[in-house]
Short mmCIF file of C-alpha atoms in Angstrom, two decimals:
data_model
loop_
_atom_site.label_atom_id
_atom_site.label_comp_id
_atom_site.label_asym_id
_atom_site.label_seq_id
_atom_site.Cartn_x
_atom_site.Cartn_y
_atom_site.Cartn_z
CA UNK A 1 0.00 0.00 0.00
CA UNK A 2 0.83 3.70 -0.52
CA UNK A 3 3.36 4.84 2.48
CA UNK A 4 3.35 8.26 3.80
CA UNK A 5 3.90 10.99 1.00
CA UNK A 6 4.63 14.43 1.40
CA UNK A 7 4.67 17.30 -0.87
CA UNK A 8 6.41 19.62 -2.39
CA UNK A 9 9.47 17.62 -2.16
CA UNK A 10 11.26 21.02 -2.74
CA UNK A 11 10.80 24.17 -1.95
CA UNK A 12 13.03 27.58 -2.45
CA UNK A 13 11.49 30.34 -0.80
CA UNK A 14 12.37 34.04 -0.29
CA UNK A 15 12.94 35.60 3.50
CA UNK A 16 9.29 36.97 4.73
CA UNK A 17 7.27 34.68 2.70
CA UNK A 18 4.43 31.87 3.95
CA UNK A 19 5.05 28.47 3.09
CA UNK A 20 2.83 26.06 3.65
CA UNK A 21 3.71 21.63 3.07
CA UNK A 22 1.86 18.95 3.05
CA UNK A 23 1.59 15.52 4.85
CA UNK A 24 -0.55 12.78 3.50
CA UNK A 25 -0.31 10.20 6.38
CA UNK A 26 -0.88 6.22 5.77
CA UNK A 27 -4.76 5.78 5.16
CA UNK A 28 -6.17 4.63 9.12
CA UNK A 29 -3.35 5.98 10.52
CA UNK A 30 -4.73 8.47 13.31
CA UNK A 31 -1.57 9.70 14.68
CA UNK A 32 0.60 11.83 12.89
CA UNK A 33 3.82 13.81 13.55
CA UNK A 34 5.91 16.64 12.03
CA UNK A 35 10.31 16.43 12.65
CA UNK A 36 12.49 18.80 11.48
CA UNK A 37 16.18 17.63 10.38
CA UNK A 38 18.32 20.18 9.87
CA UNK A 39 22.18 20.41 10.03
CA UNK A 40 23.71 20.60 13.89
CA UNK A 41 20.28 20.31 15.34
CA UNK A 42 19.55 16.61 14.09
CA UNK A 43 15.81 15.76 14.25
CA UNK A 44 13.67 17.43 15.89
CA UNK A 45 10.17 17.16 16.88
CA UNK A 46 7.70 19.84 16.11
CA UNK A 47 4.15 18.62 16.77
CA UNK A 48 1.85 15.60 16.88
CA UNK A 49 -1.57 15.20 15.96
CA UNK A 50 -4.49 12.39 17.16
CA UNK A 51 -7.03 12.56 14.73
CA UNK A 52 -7.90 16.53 13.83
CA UNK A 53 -6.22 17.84 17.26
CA UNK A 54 -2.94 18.56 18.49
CA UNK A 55 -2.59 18.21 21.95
CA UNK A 56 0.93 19.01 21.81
CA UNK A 57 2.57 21.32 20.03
CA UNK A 58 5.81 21.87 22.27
CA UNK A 59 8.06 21.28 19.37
CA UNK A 60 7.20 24.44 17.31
CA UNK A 61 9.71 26.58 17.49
CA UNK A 62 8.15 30.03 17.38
CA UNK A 63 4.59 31.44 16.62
CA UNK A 64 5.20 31.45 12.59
CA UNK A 65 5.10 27.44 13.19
CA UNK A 66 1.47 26.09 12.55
CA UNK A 67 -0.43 23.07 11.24
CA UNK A 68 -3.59 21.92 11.37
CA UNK A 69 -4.88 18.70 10.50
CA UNK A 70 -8.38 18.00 8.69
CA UNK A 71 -10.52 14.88 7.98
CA UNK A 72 -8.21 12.77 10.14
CA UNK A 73 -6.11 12.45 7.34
CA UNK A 74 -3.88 15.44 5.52
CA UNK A 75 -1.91 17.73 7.36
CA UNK A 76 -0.49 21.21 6.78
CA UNK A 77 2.51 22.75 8.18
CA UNK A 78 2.73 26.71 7.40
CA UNK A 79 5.52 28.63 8.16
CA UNK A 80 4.89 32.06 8.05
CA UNK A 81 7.25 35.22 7.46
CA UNK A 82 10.00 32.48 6.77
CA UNK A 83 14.19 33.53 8.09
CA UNK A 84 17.03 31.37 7.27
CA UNK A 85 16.88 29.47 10.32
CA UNK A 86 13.68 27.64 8.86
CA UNK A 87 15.65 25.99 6.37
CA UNK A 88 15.60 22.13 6.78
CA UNK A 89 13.87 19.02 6.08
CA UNK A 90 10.01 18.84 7.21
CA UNK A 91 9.57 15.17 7.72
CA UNK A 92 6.06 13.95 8.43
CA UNK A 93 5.67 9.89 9.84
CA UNK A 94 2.30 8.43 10.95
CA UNK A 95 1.21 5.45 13.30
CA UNK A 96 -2.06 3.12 13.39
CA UNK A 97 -2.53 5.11 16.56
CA UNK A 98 -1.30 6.96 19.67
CA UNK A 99 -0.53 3.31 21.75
CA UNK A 100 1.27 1.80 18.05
CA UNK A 101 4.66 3.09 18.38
CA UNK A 102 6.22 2.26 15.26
CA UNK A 103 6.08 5.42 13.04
CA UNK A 104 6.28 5.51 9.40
CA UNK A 105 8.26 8.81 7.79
CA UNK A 106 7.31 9.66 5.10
CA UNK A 107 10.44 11.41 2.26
CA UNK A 108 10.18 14.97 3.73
CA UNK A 109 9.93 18.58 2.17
CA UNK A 110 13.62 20.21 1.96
CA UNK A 111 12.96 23.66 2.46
CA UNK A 112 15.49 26.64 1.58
CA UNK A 113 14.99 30.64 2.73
CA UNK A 114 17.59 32.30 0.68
CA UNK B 1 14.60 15.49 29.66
CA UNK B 2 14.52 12.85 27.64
CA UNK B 3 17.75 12.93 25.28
CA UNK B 4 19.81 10.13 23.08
CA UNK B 5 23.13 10.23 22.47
CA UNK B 6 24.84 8.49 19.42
CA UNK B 7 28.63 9.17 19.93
CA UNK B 8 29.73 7.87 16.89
CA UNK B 9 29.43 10.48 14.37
CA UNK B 10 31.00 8.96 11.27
CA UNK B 11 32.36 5.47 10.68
CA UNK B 12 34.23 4.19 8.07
CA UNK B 13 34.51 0.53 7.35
CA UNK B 14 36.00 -2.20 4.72
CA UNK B 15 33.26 -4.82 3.57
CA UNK B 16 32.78 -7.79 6.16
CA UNK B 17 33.95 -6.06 8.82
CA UNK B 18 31.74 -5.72 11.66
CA UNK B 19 29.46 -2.89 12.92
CA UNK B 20 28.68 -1.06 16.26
CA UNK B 21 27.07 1.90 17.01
CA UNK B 22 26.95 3.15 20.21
CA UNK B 23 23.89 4.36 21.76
CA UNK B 24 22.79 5.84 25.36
CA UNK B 25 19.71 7.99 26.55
CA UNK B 26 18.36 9.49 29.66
CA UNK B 27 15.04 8.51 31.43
CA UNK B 28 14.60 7.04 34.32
CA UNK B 29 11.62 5.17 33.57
CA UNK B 30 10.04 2.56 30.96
CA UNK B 31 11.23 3.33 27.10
CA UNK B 32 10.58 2.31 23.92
CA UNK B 33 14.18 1.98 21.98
CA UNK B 34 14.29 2.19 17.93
CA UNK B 35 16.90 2.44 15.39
CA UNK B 36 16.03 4.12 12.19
CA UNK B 37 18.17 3.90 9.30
CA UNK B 38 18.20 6.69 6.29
CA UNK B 39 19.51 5.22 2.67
CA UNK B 40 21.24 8.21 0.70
CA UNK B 41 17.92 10.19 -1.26
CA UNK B 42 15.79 7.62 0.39
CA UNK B 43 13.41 8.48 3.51
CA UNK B 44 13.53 7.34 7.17
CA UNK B 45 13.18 3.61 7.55
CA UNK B 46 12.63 1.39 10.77
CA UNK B 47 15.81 -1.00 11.39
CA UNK B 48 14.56 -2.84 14.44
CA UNK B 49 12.63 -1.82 17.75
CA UNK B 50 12.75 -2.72 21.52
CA UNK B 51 9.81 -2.71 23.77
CA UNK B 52 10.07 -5.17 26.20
CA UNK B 53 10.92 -9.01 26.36
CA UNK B 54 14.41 -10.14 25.03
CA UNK B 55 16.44 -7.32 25.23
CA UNK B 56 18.53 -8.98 21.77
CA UNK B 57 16.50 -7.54 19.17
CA UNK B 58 17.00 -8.54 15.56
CA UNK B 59 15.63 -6.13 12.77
CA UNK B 60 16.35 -6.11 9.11
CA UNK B 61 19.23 -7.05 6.95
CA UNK B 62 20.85 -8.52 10.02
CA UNK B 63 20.95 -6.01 12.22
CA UNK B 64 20.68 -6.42 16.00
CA UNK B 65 20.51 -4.60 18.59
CA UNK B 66 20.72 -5.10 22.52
CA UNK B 67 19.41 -3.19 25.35
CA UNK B 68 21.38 -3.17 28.25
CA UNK B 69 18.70 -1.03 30.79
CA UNK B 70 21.58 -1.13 33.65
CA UNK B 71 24.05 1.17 30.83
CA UNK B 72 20.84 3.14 29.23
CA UNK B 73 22.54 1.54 25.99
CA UNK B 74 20.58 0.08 23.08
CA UNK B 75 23.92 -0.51 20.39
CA UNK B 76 23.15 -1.59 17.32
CA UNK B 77 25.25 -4.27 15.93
CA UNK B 78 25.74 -5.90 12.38
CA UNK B 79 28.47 -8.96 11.98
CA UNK B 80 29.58 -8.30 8.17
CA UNK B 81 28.98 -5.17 6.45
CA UNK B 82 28.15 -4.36 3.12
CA UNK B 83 28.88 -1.51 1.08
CA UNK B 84 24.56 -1.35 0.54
CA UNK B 85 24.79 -0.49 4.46
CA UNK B 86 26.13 2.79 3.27
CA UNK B 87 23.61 5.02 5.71
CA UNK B 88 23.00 7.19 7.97
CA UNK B 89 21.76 5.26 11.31
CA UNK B 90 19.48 7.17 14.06
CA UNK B 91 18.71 5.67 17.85
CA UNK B 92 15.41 7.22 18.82
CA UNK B 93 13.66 6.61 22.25
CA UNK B 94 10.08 7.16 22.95
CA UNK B 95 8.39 7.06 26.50
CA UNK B 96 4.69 6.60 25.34
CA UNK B 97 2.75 8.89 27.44
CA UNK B 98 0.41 11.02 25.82
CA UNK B 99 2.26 11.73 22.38
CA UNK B 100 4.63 8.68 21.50
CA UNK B 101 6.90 11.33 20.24
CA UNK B 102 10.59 10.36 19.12
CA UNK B 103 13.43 11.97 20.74
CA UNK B 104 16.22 11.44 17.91
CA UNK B 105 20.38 10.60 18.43
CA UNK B 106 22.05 13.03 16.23
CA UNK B 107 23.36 10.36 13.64
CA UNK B 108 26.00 8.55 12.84
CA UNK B 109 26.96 8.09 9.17
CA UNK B 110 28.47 5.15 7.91
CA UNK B 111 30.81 4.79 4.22
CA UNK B 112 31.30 1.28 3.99
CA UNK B 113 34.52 0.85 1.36
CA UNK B 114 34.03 -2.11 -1.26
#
């Protein structure tokens, strides 16, 4: 079956824009989680969703990080007013649920601020 | 908090020779070990995964890993090499609670030499 797939794959962006990528988790899968891998800072967790809530967000790094999740299924992560410092992979992984603990990542979105 | 640390960083090894990647974390109570493996342009894949039982864990490829809880170690281990095992490898420990999040090791790349 279809694994996790994200989109874009790439994505160049200018300082001060939005940006906004997109997770589509494993089909039944009602948890789902946003990393961050970027250089010196390894991966990081950002947020994790069960079902259409988040009930915790502590990985976002600052108030431009959001996402929302809708239909139990696709998620959104928007960056707003991007900096340099955003510039990583955005990987997204999903599990059967909350108690499963094997996650499945899916190939990320490699973001650039120039 | 919850951390991993993976304190090799690169390794370079001739085919057959034999693998081990260290791997410690911190928490006090009852974990959920995993080793992760990234091919080069290919996403985040699950190696093997402790959760309780037989603290020998075998995974894929022939990989094994064994948790010693008394050392907070879970090293992964491989007997012969091959150049395909070319990788990045990531130790990840999980506490279940309310998320299931992954707390990540930094890395530790491996060139295996033909």
């Amino acid at each position: 079956g279809a694994g996790v797939s994200q989109s874009p794959s790439n994505k160049v962006t200018e300082k001060g824009k939005d940006v906004e990528l997109r997770c589509d988790p494993i089909s039944g899968h009602t948890a789902l989680y946003w990393y961050r891998q970027s250089l010196g800072q390894g991966l990081e967790f950002l947020i994790y969703f069960q079902g259409n809530s988040a009930p915790d967000k502590s990985g976002l790094p600052s108030d431009r990080f959001s996402a929302e999740r809708t239909g139990g299924s696709v998620s959104t992560l928007t960056i707003q007013r991007t900096q340099q410092e955003d510039s990583a992979v955005y990987l997204c992984a999903s599990s059967l649920n909350r108690a499963n603990n094997e996650q499945f990542f899916g190939p990320g979105t490699r973001l650039t601020v120039l | 908090a919850q951390s991993v640390s993976q304190h090799n960083h690169h390794v370079i090894l001739s085919e057959a020779a034999s693998l081990e990647l260290g791997c410690n974390y911190s928490y006090g109570g009852t974990v959920n070990l995993f080793w992760y493996v990234q091919y080069p342009g290919q996403h985040l894949q699950l190696l093997l995964k402790y959760f309780s039982g037989d603290p020998l864990v075998k995974g894929i490829k022939g990989f094994e890993a064994e948790f010693i809880k008394s050392k907070f170690s879970f090293n992964l281990r491989k007997p012969s090499v091959q150049w395909s095992d070319t990788a990045e490898y990531f130790c990840a420990v999980n506490s279940g609670g309310a998320t299931n999040k992954l707390i990540f090791g930094t890395g530790t790349l491996l060139a295996v030499q033909p």
